[in-house]
mmCIF file of C-alpha atoms in Angstrom:
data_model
loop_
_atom_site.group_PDB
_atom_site.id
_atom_site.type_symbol
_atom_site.label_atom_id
_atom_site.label_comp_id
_atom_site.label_asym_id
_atom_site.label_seq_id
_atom_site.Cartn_x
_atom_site.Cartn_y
_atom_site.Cartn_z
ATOM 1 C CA UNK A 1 22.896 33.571 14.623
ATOM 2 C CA UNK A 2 22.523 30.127 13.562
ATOM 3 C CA UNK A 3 25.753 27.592 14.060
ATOM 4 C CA UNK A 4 25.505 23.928 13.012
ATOM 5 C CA UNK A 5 28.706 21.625 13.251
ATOM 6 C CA UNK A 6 29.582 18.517 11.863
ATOM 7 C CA UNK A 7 33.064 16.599 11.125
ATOM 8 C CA UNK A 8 34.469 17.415 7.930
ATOM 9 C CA UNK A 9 35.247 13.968 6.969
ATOM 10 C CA UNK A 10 34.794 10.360 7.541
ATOM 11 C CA UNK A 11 36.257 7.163 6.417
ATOM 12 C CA UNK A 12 34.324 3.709 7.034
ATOM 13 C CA UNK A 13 34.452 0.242 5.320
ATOM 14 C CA UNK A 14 31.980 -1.627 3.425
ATOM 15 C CA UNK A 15 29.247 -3.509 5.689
ATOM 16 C CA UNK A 16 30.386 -1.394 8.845
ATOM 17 C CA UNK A 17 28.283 1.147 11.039
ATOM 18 C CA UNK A 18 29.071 4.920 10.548
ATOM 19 C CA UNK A 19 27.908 7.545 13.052
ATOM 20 C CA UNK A 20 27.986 11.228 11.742
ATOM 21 C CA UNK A 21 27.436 13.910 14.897
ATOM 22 C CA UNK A 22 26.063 17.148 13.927
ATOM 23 C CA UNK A 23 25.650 19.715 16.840
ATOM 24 C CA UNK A 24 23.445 22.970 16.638
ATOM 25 C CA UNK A 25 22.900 26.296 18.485
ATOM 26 C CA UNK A 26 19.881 27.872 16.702
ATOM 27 C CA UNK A 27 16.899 30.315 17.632
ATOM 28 C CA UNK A 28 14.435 28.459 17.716
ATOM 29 C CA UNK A 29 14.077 24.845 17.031
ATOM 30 C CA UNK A 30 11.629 23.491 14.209
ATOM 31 C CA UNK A 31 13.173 20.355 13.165
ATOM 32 C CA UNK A 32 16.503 18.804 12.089
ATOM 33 C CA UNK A 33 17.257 17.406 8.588
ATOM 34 C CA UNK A 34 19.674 14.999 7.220
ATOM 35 C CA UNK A 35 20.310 15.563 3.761
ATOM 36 C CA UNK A 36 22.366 13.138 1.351
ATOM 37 C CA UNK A 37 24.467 14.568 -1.788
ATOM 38 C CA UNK A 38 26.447 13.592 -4.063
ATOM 39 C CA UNK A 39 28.943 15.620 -6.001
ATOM 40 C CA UNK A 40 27.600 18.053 -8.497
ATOM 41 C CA UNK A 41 24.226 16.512 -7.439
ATOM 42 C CA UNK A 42 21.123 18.066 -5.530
ATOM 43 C CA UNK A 43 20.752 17.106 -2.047
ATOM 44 C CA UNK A 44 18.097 14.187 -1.270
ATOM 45 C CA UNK A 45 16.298 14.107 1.597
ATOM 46 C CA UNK A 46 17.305 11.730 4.205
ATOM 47 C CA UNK A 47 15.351 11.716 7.614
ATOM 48 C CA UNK A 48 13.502 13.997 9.629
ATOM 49 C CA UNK A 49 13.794 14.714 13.435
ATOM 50 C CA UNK A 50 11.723 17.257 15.533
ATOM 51 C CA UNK A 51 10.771 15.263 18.544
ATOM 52 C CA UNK A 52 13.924 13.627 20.803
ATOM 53 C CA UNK A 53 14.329 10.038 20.128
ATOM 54 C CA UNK A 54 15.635 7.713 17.322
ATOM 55 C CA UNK A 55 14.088 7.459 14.098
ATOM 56 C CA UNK A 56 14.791 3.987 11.644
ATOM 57 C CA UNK A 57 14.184 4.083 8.259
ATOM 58 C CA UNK A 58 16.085 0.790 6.547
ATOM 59 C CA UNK A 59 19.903 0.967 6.594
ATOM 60 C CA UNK A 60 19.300 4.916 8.460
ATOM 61 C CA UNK A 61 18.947 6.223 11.612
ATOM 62 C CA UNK A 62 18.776 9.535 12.737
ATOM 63 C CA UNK A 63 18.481 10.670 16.404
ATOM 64 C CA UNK A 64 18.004 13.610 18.120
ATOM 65 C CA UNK A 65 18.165 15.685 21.399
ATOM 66 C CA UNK A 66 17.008 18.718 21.617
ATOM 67 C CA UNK A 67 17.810 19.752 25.059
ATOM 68 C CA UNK A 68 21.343 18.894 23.834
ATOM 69 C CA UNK A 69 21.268 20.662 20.410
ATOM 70 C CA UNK A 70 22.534 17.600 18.984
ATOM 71 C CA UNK A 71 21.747 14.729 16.254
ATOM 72 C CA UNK A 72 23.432 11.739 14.279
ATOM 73 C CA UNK A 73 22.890 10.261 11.388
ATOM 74 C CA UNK A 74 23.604 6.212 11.633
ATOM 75 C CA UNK A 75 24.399 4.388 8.450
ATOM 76 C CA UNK A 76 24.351 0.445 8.492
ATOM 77 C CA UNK A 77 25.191 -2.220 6.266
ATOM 78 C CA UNK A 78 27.719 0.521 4.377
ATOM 79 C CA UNK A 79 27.696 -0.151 0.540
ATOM 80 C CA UNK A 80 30.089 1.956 -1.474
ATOM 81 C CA UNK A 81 27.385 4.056 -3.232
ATOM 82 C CA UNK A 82 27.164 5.921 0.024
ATOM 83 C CA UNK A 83 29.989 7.650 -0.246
ATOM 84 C CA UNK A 84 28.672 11.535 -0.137
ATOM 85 C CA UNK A 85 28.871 14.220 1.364
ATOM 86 C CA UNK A 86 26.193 14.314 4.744
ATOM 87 C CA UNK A 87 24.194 17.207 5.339
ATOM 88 C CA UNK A 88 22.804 18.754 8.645
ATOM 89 C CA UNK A 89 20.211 21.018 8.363
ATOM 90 C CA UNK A 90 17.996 23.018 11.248
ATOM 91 C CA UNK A 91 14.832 24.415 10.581
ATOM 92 C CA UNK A 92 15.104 27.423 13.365
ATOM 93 C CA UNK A 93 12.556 28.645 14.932
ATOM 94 C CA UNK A 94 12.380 32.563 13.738
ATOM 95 C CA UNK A 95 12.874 31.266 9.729
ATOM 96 C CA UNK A 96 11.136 28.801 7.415
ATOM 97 C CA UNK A 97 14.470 28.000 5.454
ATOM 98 C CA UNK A 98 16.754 25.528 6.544
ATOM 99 C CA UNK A 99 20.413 26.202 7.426
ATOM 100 C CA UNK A 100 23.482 23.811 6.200
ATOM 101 C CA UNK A 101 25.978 22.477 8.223
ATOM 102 C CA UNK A 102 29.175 22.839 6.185
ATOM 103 C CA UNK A 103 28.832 18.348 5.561
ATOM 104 C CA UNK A 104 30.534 15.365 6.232
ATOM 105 C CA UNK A 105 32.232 14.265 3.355
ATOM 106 C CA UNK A 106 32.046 10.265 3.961
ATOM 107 C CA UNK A 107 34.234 7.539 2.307
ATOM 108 C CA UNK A 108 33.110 4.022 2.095
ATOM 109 C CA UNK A 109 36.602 1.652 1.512
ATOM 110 C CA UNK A 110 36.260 -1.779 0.051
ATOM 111 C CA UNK B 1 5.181 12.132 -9.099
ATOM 112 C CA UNK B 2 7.182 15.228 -10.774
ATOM 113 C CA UNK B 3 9.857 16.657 -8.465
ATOM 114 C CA UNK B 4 11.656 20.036 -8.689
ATOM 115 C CA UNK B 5 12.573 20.937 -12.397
ATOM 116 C CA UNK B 6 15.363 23.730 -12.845
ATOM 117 C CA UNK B 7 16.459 25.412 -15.803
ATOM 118 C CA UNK B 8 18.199 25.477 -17.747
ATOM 119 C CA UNK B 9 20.472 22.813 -16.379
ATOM 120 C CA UNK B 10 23.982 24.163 -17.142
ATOM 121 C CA UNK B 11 24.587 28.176 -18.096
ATOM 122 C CA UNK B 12 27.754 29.562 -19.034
ATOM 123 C CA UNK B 13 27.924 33.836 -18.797
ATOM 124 C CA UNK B 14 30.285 36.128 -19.512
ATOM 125 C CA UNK B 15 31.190 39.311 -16.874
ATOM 126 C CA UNK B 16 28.631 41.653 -16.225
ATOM 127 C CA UNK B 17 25.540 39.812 -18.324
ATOM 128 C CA UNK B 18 22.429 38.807 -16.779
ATOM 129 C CA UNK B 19 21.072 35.238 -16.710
ATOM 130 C CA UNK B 20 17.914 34.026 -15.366
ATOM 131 C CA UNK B 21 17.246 30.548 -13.728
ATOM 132 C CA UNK B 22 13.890 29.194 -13.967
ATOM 133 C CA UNK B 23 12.259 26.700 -11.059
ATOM 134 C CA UNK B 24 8.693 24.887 -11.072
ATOM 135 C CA UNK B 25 8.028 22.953 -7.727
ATOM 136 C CA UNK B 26 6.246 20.474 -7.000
ATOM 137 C CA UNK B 27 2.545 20.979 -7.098
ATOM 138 C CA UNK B 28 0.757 21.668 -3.967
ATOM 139 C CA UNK B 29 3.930 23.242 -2.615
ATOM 140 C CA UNK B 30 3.018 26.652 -0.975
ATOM 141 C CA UNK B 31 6.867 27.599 -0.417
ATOM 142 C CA UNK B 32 9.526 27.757 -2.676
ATOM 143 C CA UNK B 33 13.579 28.571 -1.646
ATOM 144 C CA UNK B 34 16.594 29.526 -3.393
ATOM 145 C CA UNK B 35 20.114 28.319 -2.483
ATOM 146 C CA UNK B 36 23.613 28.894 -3.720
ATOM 147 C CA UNK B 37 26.304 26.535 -3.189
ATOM 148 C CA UNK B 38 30.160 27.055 -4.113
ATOM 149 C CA UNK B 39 32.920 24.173 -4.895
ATOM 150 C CA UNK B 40 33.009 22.621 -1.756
ATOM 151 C CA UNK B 41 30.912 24.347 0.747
ATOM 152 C CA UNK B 42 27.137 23.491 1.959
ATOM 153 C CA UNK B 43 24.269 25.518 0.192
ATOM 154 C CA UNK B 44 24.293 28.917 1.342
ATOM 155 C CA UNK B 45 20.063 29.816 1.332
ATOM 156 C CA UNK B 46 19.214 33.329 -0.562
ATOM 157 C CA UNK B 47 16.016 33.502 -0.649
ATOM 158 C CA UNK B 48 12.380 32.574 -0.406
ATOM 159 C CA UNK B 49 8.149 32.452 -1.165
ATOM 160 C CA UNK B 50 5.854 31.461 0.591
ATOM 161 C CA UNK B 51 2.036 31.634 -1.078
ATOM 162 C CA UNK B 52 3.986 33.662 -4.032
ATOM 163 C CA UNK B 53 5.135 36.592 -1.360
ATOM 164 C CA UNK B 54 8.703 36.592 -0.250
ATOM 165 C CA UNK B 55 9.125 35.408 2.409
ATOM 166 C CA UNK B 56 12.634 35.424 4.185
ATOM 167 C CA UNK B 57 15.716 36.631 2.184
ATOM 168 C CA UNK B 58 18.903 35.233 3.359
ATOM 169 C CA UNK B 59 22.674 36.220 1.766
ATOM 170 C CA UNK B 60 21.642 37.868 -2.086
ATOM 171 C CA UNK B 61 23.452 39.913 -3.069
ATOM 172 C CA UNK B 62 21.594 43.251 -4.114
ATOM 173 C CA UNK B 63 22.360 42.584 -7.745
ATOM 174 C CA UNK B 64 20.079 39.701 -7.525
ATOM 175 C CA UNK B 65 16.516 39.249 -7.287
ATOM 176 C CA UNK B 66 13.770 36.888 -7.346
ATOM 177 C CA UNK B 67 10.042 36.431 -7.917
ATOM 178 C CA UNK B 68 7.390 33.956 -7.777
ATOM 179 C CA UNK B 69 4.743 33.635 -10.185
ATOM 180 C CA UNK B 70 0.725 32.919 -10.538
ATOM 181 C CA UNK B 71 1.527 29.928 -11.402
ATOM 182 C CA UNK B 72 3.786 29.184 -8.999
ATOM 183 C CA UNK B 73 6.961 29.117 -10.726
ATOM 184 C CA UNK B 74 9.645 31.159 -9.717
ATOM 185 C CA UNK B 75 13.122 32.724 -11.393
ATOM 186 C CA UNK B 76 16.236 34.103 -10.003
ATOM 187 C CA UNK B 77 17.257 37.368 -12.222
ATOM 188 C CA UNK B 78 21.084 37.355 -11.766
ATOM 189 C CA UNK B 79 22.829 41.032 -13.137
ATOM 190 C CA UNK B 80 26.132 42.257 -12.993
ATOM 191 C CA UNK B 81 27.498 38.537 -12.960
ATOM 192 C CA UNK B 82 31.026 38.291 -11.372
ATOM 193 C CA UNK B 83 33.446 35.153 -11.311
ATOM 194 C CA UNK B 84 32.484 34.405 -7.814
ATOM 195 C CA UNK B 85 28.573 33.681 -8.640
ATOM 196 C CA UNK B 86 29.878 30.298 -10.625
ATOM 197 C CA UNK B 87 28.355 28.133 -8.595
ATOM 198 C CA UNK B 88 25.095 25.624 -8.388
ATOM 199 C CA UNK B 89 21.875 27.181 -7.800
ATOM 200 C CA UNK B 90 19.210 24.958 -6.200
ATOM 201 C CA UNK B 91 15.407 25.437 -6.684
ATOM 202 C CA UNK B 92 13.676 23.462 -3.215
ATOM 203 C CA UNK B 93 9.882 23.359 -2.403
ATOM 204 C CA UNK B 94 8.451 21.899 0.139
ATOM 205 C CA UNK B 95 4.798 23.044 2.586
ATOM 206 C CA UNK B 96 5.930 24.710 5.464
ATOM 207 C CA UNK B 97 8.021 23.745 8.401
ATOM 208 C CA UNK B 98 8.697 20.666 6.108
ATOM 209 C CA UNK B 99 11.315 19.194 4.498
ATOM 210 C CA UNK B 100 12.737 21.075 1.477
ATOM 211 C CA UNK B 101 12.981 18.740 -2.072
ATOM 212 C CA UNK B 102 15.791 19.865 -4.011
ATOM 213 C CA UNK B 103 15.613 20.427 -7.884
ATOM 214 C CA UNK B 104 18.784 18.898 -9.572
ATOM 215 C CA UNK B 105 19.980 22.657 -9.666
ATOM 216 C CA UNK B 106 21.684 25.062 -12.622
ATOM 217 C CA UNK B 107 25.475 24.770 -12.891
ATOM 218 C CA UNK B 108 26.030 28.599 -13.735
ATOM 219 C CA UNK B 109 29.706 29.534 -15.204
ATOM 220 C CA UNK B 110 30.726 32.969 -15.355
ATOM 221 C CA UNK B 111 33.691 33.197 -17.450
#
């Protein structure tokens, strides 16, 4: 089966650096997703990974290892509308859907 | 350009009725998913097309079912509706081994 973990929660300040791990054991390996979502919202796309390595786009990061089964999400420059919940999803190897980490609910304080 | 539309955008059902949700993706899309999410969990997938044939089916229940159309578009028949389908139902398209755009979903209330 597929098994994708990430912290439920996270609390960070406004204009810090948050780090969200998300860990995978899948069949296969196609590509890892980061997914943003607000409550009662659909989830926007965030960043895609399917080689090892770091990839920047503005305030985000994502990186990922696949020999590790493991990814984060980096978040810089915090501003309070990113407080959401943080999804990990795989794209496994034997399937063309993607499967959900449970999320990382994240809290950005004043 | 248009993303995912879903409708209707909030349906409220009593026991055992039927409802249908309706989902266009985006054009040039070739693959089309279904996912279910409850209060407070991650979006459980249920289903999917790819080129208008299903394609993987993930946890639907029997009393649902799905189908893609000529034109692409694609509706999730729901029967036998039970308190624990209230949930949100997102519509995602994307090509394949891509990334999946959501729709803004259907808030479905079975009362």
């Amino acid at each position: 089966g597929q098994n994708i973990d990430q912290p439920t929660e996270m609390t960070a300040t406004e204009g810090a650096i948050v780090q969200i791990n998300c860990t995978y054991q899948t069949s296969g390996f196609n590509g890892l997703f980061w997914y943003q979502q607000h409550a009662g919202e659909a989830p926007t796309f965030l960043s895609y990974n399917v080689l090892d390595g770091l990839e920047e786009k503005g305030r985000f990061s994502s990186f990922l290892s696949r020999s590790k089964g493991y990814s984060y999400l980096l978040l810089k420059e915090l501003q309070m509308k990113d407080s959401a919940s943080y999804l990990c999803a795989v794209l496994p190897g034997s399937a063309r859907q993607l499967t959900f980490g449970s999320g990382t609910q994240l809290t950005v304080l004043p | 350009a248009a993303g995912v539309i879903q409708s209707p955008r909030h349906l409220i059902k009593e026991k055992r009725e039927t409802a249908t949700l309706k989902c266009y993706p985006i054009s040039r899309h070739d693959t089309v998913y279904w996912y279910q999410q409850g209060p407070g969990q991650d979006p459980q997938f249920l289903i999917s097309f790819y080129e208008k044939m299903q394609s993987d089916k993930g946890s639907i229940p029997d009393r649902f079912s799905a189908q893609q159309f000529s034109d692409y578009h694609s509706e999730l028949n729901m029967s036998s509706l039970e308190l624990g389908d209230s949930a949100l139902y997102f519509c995602a398209s994307g090509e394949r081994n891509t990334e999946a755009f959501f729709g803004q979903g259907t808030r479905l209330t079975v009362v």
